[in-house]
Structure formats: C-alpha cells, structure tokens
Coordinates of C-alpha atoms (C1' of nucleotides) in Angstrom, one line a residue:
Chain A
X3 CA 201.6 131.1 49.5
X4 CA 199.7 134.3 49.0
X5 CA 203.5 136.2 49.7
X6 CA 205.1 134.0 47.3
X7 CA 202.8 135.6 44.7
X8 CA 203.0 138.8 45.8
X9 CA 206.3 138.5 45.4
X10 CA 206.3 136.7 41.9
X11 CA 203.7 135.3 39.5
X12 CA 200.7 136.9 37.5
X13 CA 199.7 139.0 41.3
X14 CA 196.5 139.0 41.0
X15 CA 196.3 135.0 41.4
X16 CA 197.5 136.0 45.0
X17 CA 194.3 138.1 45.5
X18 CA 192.1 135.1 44.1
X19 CA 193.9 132.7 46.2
X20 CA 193.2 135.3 49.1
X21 CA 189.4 135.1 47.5
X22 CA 189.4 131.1 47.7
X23 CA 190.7 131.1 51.0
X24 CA 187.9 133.3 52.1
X25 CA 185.1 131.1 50.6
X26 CA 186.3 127.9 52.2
X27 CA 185.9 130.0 55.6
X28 CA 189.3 131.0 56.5
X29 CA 190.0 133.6 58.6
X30 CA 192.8 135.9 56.5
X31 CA 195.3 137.6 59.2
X32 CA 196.8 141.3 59.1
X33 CA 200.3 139.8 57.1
X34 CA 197.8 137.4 54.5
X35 CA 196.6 141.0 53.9
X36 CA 199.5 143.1 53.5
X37 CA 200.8 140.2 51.0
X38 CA 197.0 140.7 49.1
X39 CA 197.9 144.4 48.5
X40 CA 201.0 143.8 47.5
X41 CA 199.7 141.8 44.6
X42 CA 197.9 144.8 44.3
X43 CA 201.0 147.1 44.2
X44 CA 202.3 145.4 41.3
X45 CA 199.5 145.7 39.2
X46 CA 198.6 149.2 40.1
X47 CA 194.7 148.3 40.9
X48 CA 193.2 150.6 42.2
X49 CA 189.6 148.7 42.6
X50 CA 191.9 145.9 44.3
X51 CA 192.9 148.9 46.5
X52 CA 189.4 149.8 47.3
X53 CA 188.6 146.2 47.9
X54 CA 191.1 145.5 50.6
X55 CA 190.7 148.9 52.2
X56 CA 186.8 147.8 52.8
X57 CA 187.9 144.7 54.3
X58 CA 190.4 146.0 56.5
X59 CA 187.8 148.0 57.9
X60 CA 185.3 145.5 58.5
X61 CA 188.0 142.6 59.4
X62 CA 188.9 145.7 62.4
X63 CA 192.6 146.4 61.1
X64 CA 191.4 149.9 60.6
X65 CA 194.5 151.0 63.2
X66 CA 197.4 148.5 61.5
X67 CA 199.9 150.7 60.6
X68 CA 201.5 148.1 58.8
X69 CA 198.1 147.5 56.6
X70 CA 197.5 151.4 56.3
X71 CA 201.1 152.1 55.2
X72 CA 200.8 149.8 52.8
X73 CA 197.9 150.7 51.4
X74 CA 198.7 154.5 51.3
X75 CA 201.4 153.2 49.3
X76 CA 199.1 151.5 46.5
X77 CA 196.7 154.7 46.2
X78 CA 200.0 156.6 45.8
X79 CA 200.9 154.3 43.0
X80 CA 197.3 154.9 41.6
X81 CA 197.9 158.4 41.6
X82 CA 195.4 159.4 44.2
X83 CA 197.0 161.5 46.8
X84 CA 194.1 162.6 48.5
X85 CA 192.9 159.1 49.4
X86 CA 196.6 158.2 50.8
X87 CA 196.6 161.3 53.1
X88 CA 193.4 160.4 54.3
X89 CA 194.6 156.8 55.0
X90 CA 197.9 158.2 56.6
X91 CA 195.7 160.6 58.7
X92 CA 194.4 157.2 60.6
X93 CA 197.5 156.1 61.2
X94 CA 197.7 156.6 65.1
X95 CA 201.4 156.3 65.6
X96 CA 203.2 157.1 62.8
X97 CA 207.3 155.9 62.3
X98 CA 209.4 156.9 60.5
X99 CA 208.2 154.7 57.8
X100 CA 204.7 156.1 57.3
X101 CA 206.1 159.4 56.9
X102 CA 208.5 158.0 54.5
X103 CA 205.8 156.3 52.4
X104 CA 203.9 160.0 52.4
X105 CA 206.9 161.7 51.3
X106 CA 206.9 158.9 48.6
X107 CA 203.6 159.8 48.2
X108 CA 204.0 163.5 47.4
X109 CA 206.7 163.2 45.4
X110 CA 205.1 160.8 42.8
X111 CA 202.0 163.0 43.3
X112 CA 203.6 166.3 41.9
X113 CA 204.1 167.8 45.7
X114 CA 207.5 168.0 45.6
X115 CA 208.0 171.0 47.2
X116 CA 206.0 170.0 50.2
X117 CA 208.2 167.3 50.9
X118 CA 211.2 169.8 52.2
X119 CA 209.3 170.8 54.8
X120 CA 208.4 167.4 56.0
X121 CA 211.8 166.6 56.5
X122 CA 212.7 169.7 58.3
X123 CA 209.8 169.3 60.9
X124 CA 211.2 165.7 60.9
X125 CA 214.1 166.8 62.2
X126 CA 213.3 169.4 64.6
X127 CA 211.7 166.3 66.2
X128 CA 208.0 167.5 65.3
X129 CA 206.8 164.3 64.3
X130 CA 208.5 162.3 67.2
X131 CA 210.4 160.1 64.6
X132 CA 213.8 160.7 62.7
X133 CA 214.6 160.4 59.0
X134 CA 216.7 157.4 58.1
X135 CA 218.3 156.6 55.5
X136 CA 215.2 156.0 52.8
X137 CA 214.0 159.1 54.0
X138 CA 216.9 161.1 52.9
X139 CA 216.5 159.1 49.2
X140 CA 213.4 160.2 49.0
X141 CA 214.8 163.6 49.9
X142 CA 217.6 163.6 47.3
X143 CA 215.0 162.8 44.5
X144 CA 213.1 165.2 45.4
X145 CA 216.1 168.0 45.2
X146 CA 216.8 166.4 42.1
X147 CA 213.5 166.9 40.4
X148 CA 213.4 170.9 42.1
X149 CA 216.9 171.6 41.3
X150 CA 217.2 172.6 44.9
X151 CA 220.6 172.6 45.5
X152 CA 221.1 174.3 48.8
X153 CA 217.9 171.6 50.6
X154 CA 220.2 168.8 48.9
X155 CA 223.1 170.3 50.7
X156 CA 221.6 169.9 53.8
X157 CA 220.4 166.7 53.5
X158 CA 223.6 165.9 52.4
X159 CA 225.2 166.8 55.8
X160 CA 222.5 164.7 57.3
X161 CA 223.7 162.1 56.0
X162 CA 227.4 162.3 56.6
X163 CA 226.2 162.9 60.4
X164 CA 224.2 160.0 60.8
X165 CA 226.3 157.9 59.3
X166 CA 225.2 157.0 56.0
X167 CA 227.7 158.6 54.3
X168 CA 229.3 154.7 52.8
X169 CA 225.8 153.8 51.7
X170 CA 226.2 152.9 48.0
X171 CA 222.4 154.0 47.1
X172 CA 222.5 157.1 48.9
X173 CA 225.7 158.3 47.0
X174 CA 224.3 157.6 43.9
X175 CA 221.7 159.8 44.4
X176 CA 223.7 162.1 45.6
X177 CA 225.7 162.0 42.0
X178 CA 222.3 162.1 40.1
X179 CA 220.9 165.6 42.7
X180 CA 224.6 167.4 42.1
X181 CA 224.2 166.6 38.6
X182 CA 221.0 167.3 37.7
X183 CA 221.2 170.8 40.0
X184 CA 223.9 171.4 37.3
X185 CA 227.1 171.1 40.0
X186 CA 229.2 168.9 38.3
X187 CA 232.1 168.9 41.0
X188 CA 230.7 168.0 43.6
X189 CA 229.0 165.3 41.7
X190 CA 232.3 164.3 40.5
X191 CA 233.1 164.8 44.4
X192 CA 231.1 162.1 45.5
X193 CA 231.9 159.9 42.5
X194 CA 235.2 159.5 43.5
X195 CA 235.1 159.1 46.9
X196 CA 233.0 156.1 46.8
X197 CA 235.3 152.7 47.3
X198 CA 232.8 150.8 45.2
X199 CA 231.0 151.7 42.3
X200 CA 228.1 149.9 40.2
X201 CA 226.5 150.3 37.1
X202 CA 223.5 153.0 38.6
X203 CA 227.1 154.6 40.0
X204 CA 228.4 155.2 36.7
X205 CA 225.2 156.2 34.9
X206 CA 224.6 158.8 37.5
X207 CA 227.6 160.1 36.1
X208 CA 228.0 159.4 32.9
X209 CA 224.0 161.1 32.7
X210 CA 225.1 163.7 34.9
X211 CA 228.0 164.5 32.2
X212 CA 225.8 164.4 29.4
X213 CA 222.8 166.7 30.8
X214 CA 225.3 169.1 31.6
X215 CA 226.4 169.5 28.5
X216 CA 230.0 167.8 29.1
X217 CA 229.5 165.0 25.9
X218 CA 233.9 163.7 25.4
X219 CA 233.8 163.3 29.3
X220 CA 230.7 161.6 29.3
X221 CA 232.1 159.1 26.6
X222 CA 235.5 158.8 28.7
X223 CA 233.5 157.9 31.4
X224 CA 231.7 155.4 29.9
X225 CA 235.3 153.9 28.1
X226 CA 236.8 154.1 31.8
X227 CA 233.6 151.9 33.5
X228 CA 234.1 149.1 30.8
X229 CA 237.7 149.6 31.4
X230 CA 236.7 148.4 35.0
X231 CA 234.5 145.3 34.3
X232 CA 230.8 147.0 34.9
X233 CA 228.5 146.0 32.8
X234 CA 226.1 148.7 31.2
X235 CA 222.3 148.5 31.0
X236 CA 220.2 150.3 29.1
X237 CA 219.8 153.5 31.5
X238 CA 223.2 153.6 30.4
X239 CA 222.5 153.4 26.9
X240 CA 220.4 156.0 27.1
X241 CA 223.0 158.5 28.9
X242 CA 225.5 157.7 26.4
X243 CA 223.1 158.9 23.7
X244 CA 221.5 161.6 25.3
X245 CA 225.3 163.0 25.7
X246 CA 225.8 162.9 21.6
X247 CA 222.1 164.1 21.4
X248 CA 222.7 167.5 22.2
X249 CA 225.4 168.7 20.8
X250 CA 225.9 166.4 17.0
X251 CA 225.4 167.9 14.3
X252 CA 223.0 166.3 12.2
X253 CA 223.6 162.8 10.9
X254 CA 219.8 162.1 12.6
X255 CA 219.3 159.4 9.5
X256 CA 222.3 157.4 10.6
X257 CA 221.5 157.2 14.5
X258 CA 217.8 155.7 13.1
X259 CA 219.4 153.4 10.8
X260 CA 221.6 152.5 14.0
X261 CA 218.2 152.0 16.1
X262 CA 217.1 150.7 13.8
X263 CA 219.9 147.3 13.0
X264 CA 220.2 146.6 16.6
X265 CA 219.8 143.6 17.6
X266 CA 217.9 144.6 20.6
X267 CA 214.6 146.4 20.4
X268 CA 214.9 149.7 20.8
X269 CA 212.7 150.6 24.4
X270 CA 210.4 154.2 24.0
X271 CA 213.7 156.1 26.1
X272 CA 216.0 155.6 23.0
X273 CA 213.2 157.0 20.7
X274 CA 212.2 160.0 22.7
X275 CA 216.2 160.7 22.9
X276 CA 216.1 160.8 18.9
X277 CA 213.1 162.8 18.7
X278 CA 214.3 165.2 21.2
X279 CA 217.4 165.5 18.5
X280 CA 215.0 165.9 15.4
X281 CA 213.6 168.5 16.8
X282 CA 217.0 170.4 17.7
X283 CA 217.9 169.7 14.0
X284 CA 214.3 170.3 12.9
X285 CA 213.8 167.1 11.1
X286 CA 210.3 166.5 10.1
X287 CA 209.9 163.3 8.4
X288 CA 211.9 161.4 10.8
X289 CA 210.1 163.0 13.9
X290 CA 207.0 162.0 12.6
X291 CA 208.7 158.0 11.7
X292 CA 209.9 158.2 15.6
X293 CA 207.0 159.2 16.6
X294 CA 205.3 156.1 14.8
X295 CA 207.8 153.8 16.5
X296 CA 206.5 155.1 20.1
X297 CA 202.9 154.4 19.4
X298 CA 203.7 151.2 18.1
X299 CA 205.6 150.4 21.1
X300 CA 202.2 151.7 22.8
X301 CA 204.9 154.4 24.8
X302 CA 203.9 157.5 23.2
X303 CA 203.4 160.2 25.7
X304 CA 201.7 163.6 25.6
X305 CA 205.1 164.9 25.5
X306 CA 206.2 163.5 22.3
X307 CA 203.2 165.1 20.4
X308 CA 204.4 168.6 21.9
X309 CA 208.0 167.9 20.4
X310 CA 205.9 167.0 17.4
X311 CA 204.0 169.9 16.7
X312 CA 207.1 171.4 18.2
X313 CA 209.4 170.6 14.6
X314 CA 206.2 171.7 12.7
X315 CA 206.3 175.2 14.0
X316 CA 209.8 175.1 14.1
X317 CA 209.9 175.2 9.8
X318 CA 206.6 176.9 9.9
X319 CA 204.4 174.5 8.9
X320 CA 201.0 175.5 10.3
X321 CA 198.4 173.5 9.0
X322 CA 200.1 170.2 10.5
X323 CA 200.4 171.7 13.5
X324 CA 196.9 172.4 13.5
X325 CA 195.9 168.9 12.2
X326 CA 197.9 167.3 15.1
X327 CA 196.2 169.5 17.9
X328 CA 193.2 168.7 16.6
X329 CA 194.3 164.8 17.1
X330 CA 195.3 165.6 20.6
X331 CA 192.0 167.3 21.4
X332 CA 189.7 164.6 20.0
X333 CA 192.2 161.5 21.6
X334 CA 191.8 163.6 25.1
X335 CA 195.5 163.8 25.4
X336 CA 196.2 165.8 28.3
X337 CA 199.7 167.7 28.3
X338 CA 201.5 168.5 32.0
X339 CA 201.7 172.3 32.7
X340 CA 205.4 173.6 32.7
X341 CA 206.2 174.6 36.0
X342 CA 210.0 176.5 37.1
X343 CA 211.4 176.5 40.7
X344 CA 214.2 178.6 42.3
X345 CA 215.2 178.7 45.8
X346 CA 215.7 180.9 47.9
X347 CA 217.0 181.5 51.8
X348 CA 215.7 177.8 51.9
X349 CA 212.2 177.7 50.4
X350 CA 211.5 177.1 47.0
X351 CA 209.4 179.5 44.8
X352 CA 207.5 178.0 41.8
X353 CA 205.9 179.5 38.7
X354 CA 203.7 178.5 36.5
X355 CA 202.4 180.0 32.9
X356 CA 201.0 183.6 33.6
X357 CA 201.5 183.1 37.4
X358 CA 199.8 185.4 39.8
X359 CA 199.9 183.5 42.8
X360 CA 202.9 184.8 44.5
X361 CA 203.0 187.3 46.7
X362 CA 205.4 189.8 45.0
X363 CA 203.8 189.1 42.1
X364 CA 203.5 193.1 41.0
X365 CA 207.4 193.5 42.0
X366 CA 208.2 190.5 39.8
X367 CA 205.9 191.2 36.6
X368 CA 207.2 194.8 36.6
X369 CA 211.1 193.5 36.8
X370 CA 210.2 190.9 34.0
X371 CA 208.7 193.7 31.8
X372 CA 211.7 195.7 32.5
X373 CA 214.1 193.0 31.5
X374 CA 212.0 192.6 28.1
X375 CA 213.1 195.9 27.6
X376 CA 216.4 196.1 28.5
X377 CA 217.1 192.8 26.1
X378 CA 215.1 194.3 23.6
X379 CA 217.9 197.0 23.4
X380 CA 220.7 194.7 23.4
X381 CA 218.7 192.8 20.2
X382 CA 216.9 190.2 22.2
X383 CA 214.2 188.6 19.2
X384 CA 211.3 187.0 20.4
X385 CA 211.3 183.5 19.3
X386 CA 207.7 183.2 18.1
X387 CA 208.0 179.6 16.6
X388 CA 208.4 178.5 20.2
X389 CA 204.6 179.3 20.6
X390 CA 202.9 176.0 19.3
X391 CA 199.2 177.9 19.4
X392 CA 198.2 179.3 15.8
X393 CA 198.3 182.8 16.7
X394 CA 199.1 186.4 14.9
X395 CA 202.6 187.7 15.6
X396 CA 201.9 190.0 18.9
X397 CA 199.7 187.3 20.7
X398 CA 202.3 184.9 20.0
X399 CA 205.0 187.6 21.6
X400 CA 202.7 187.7 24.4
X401 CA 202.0 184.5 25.4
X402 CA 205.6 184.0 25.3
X403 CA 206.8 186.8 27.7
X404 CA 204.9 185.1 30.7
X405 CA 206.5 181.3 30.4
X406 CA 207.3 180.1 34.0
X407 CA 211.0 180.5 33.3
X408 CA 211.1 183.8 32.8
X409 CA 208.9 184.5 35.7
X410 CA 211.3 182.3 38.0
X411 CA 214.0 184.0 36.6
X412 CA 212.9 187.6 37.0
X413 CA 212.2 186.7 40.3
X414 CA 215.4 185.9 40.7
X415 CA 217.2 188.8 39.5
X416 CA 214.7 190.7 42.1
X417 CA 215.5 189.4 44.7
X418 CA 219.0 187.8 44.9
X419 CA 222.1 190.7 44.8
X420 CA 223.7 191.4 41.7
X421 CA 226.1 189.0 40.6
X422 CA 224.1 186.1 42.4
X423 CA 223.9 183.0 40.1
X424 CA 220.3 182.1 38.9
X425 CA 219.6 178.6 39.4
X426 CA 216.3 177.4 38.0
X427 CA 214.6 174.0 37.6
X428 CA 211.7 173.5 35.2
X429 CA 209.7 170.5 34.8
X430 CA 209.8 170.0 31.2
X431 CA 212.0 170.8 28.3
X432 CA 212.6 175.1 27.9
X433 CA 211.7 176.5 25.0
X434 CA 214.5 178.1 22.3
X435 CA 213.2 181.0 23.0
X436 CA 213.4 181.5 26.7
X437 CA 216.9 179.8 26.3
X438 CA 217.7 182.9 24.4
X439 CA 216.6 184.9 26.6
X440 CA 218.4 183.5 29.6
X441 CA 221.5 184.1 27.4
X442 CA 220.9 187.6 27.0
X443 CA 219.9 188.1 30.6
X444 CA 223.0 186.9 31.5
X445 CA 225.2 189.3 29.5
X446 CA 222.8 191.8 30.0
X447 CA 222.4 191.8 33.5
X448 CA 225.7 190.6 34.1
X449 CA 224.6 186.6 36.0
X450 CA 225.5 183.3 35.5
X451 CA 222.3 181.2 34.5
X452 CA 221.9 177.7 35.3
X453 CA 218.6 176.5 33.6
X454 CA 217.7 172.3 34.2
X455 CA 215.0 171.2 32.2
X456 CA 214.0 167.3 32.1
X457 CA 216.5 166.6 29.4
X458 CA 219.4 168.7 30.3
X459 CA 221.2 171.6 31.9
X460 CA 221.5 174.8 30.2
X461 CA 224.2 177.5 31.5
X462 CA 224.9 180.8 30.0
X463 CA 227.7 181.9 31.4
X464 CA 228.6 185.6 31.5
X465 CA 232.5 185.2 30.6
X466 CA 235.3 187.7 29.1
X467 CA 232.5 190.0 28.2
X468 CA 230.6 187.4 26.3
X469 CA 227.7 185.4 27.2
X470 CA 228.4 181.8 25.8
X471 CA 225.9 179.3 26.3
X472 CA 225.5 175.3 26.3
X473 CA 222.9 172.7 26.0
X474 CA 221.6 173.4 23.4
X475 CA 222.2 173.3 19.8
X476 CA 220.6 176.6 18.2
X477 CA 224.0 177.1 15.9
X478 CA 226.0 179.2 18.5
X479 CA 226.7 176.5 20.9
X480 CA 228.6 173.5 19.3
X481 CA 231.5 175.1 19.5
X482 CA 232.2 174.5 22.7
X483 CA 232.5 170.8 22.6
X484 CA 234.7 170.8 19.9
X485 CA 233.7 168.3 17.2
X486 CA 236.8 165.8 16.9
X487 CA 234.7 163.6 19.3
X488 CA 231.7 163.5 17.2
X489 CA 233.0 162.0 14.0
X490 CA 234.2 159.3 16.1
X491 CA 230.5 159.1 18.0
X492 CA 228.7 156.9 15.5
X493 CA 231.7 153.7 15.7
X494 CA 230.7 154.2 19.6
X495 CA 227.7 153.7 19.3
X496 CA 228.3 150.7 16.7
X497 CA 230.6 149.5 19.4
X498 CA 227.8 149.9 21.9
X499 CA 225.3 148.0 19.7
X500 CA 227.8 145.0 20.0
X501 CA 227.9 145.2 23.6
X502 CA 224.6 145.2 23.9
X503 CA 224.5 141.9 22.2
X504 CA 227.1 140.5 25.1
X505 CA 224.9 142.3 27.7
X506 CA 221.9 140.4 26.3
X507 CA 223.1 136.8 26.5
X508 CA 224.6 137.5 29.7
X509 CA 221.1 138.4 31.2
X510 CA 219.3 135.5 29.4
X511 CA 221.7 134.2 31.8
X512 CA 220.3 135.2 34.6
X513 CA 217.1 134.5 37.2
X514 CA 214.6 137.8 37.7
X515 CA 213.6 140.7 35.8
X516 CA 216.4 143.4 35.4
X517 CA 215.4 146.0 33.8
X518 CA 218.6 145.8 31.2
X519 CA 216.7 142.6 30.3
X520 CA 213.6 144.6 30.1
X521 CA 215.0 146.4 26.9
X522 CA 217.3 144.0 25.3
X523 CA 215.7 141.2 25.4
X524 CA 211.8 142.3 24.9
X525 CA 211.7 139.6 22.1
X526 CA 212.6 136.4 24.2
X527 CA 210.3 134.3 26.6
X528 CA 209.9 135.1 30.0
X529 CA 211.7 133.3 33.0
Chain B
dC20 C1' 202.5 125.3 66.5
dT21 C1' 205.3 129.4 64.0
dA22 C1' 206.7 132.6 60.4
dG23 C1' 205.8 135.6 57.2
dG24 C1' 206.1 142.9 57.7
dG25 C1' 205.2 148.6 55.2
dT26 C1' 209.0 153.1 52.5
dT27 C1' 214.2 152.8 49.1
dA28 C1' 219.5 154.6 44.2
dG29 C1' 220.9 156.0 37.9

DNA sequence: CTAGGGTTAG
C-alpha cells in the first residue's frame, strides 16, 4: 500500500499511512521504508528525510545500502550534498549504484567537474564496480553542462565497447552533449545512425540546431519529425522558439501577442525564451510585462531579474536599474556566480569572476592583460553597459576585464599551441561584451572560439581574414542566417499553436503525467 | 506465507 503511494497519490499520505501503521504496533520492514522515502522523494522533504534517517538508525538498517542509497538520493534532491556524502560514506559495500546516485548527487549539487574523475577511478577498477549504462548518463550530462568535449568522447567509446551503443536514452544524450559542446556533426552523427527515434530524439536535435545558431535547419528538422508521425511536447516548443529567438529581428510584440492567444498556457520556459529576445532587441516595456507573467506563474528566477536590469542598462536607464537591485536585495534574491570551464589534456580548468585560485594564475592574468592590449589596438571597445553595478566608466572597464570567460579563455590561448580552437563552457548567459571580445580574439590572435553559454553556442570563427561571429544578435551577426526563413517564422509558429491544440486533446487522452501535459493542459483537472 | 528494491535521456 505504502508503494502504491509512493508511486502515486498526494506522497505524503504514504508517510502517514507508514505513521498509522507504526501506532497500531507494526513492525515497518527495510522495503515499507525505502517506499516511505520515496514519498519523500517526490515532495522534496527534507524534514521527512531527517525523519526516516533517525528511524533507520534506531530500527538498525544503518548498513542497508538499499535504504542509504535511497536516502542519499532524497538529501541530493534537497540540495544538501554534504549530508548525502556522509550517508554514502556508511555505505559498506558500495555498487555500482551507490556511486551512480553520488555522481547524481554531485552533479545536481554544482560538482560537476568532480564527477569525471569518479568515473575514471571507476574504470581503472578503483572502486571494485564498473559504470553501466546510467552511469554513463550521468556522465554525458555532466559533459554537457562542462562543455567537455574530449571526457564525452571517451565516455562515448565506453559505451560503444560495452555495448550500449543501441540504447535509445544514451544516444539521445549523446545528441544533446555533441550539441551543446557546439559539435554539430557528430551530433548529427549519432542522430542518424539511430534506427528509432522519439520525440526527446528530435528535440535533442532540433535544440542542438537552434543553440548553435543553425535556425532554417532547426525548423527543417522540426517539418521532417512531423513528417514522420512524432508528436512534439513542449521541450520542443521551446527549441523551436529558442531557434527564431536568436537571430529575428524584432517583431517581439507579435511573438507576445502569439503567447499570448494560445490556447495553451504558456509554462515560465516560453517566457524566459522571450525575455532572453527582449533583451537582444532591448525591449523595455515588454521585458518588464514578461517578467510580470513569470511571477504570476510564481516561476520567476534570480536570472530573469539579471536579464531585467540587464535591458535597463542596456538603454541606459540607471535609476531602474538601481530601483530593481534594491528589490532584489530586500526580497533576498540570491543570483548564481558565473563560472567558465575549458579542458585541457583531460582535466577541466574553471574560472570564476576575478579568479586567483589557479595555479598559473600570474601567467594567465598577465596573457589576459596582454590580450586587452593587443585588442585594444585592433579597436576592441569595452562594452560598459554589460556591467549591471552603478559604477563610473573605469570601474565599470575594470570589473569587466576579469569575467570568468575571459580568464578561461586567456588561459586558453596560454596554454594550447597557436591555432588550437578555444572551447569554453560557461554556466550562464555571456555578456555582449565578452562576446565581442571573443570575436576580436579570434581575428586577433588568429583562433576559432567556441563559447556555450546556457542559452546557446557562440562561435567566432577566424575565416578569409575575417572574424564572423554567430549567436548572437548585436547587428553584425544576422546575416548569416539569411532572413527568407524569418518572414515565414511567425505562420510556424501559428502553425505550432494549432498543433499544440491536437497535442492537448491527445494527452487528455492519456493516463499519467507527461510533462507535454504539464504545459498544455495546466488549466484542466487532474487524472 | 510471499512480494515488493535504490540511480537514469531532450
């Protein structure tokens, strides 16, 4: 009984019905428990956590690996790290599944990087278990958030020697690492070599087009998977619009009004999609309506207040700016530090604002000063209304000549040989100005950049003399994608809006929560 | 009396 709630049903009726089955004096076993915390699980509680925890201990399960895995896995889920690794660290023999669930662990816990050399002790037989094929999911992702493209390359190998190669989840995330490391063939490798395809399948890819820049194809691709009878969801949606996002010009008022009639509601992805448009077009008023839309949907993140005060600064307007941090400060919103990664010879380097915890820290602060000056003389502009702090001119230039980028690329111009592409991953979205400067490096210093940020990829290319550069719209760029395609984008999207109509009475349709019913059908009654 | 098990794709 108590599984059948944790598996549906409000979950924490399976924890009272746990509670009632204590009072009439029943004895609950280790499975009645690990059913308990998964109630748990699915609510996130943390004092539930606690709870159970104490009476694993005093019911004597305190060496269940079963029970301890999966309770590592619900302090995970409540973001405390320390207290999994401390359950994990009782685990007496640990599978491969307990190391799975702390590689879980670490990546939802922002140590990514520490998870690459988990699986390589993993597989020099360190822990006395192999990785299987959730492991190398979990291995993919975390590539994918890094932008590690040589790790993913490995683990790809692993996977084609332990036979996993046909598994339909692993090559998806193998489209969704390729792409989002910004190597579009050999996401478009995998794509096509795989006999069946589903809808995560073609939103791996048609996501992997748009965040690299590659809009028409994206759109093809999404013509040619309705062509084939697969239904989109909204993760698809969302590709699909992300792909028109970043390279339309203007016509922000019509993609609201578009939000806006659809007969679906509109989930916080598709807003934060618009306002990362408004504030590539600098729209003020409809930024601010967007970002109205995302706390009514209760959705709104501390990112959407940086793209916020992000338009502000971008026309200049200083006083709102100040107004909104002020809002911030006093609502205790807490913005995430941008963070870059590069690898290199197999271990990944990662930078934060102002970083002085690497060792070649001297080496790389003097390269990046030198580069300032060398793009300086090739008319290199700081970008000062990137700089969302209310500062004179020279702090403002200051401030900006340390961003984690830059440091993760001068690093990488350091020490990779000349001609070496620069691959970079940063955790949030890059700012114009270190976009610019990555375009001037490149011609510059004579590199091909690959920048991924949590939206897109940025290249600047170093081609015929001329550094081109893609991703992102700052007036020089949209000619690349040619502009036939967009004047056609908006009877897509009407198009779309229809299908998502088809898409919602199909899932009414249909037992269990999928998440395409999730968005399009927030309105109706649950199951 | 037994059975019920932890991680996991865009």
């Amino acid at each position: 009984m108590i599984r059948a709630y944790s598996r549906s049903n409000p979950p924490i009726e399976g924890f009272l019905l746990y509670q009632d089955m204590r009072h009439r004096g029943l004895h609950a076993d280790r499975l009645s428990l690990s059913f308990v915390i998964k109630c748990f699980v699915r609510v996130s509680s943390l004092m539930g956590g606690v709870q159970v925890h104490a009476r694993i201990l005093r019911d004597g399960h305190q060496s269940d690996s079963l029970l301890l895995t999966n309770l590592m896995d619900l302090y995970s889920l409540c973001e405390k790290g320390n207290e999994a690794c401390k359950v994990f660290d009782e685990i007496p023999q640990r599978d491969t599944v307990a190391w799975n669930v702390l590689i879980s662990c670490f990546i939802r816990n922002h140590r990514t990087r520490d998870v690459l050399g988990l699986f390589d002790a993993m597989v020099n037989g360190e822990f006395g278990c192999e990785p299987d094929d959730v492991t190398c999911l979990l291995l993919l992702q975390a590539c994918a958030n890094l932008g590690a493209l040589e790790f993913g390359e490995k683990v790809h190998c692993y996977i084609q020697e332990h036979g996993y190669g046909d598994a339909m989840n692993l090559c998806n995330s193998l489209v969704a690492m390729y792409s989002r490391c910004g190597c579009l063939d050999k996401a478009y490798g995998v794509f096509k070599s795989m006999r069946n395809k589903n809808v995560v399948t073609w939103t791996a890819m048609i996501s992997g087009l748009a965040m690299n820049g590659r809009g028409r194809e994206a759109i093809e691709a999404f013509r040619e998977m309705q062509r084939v009878g697969v239904l989109p969801d909204y993760q698809t949606f969302t590709g699909v619009l992300s792909a028109c996002s970043h390279c339309r010009a203007g016509e922000l008022d019509r993609a609201y009004q578009v939000i806006m009639s659809m007969e679906v509601k509109p989930d916080s992805t598709i807003w934060r999609t618009l306002l990362g448009a408004c504030r590539i077009h600098r729209h003020v008023t409809l930024g601010e309506r967007v970002v109205g839309h995302l706390i009514e949907l209760k959705a709104q993140e501390a990112g959407d207040y940086v793209l916020l005060l992000n338009i502000y600064s971008s026309v200049g307007n200083w006083e709102k700016v100040t107004e909104l941090r002020k809002y911030m400060k006093e609502k205790g919103i807490q913005t995430t530090a941008g963070c870059s990664s590069i690898q290199l010879n197999g271990e990944i380097h990662e930078f934060v604002v102002d970083d002085v915890s690497h060792p070649r820290k001297e080496e790389i602060y003097d390269m990046l000063n030198e580069i300032n000056k060398q793009l300086k003389i090739a008319g290199y502009v700081v970008e000062i209304t990137s700089e969302l702090h209310n500062l004179g001119a020279k702090e403002k230039t200051y401030v900006l000549s340390y961003h984690s980028e830059k440091l993760a690329i001068a690093f990488g111009v350091l020490a990779t040989p000349p001609g070496t592409t620069i691959r970079v991953a940063k955790n949030l979205r890059i700012c114009v100005d270190c976009h610019n400067f990555a375009k001037f490096l490149s011609g510059v210093y004579n590199r091909d950049l690959i920048i991924r940020d949590r939206t897109r990829t940025s290249f600047s290319l170093q081609c015929n003399d001329q550094s081109i550069s893609t991703g992102h719209t700052n007036g020089l760029n949209l000619g690349l994608f040619g502009d036939i395609w967009l004047k056609s984008y908006w009877d897509e999207v009407g198009r779309f809006c229809e299908m998502g109509k088809a898409v919602t009475s199909i899932s009414q349709g249909q037992k269990g929560e999928t998440r395409s019913k999730q968005l399009l059908c927030e309105t109706s009654s649950p199951v």
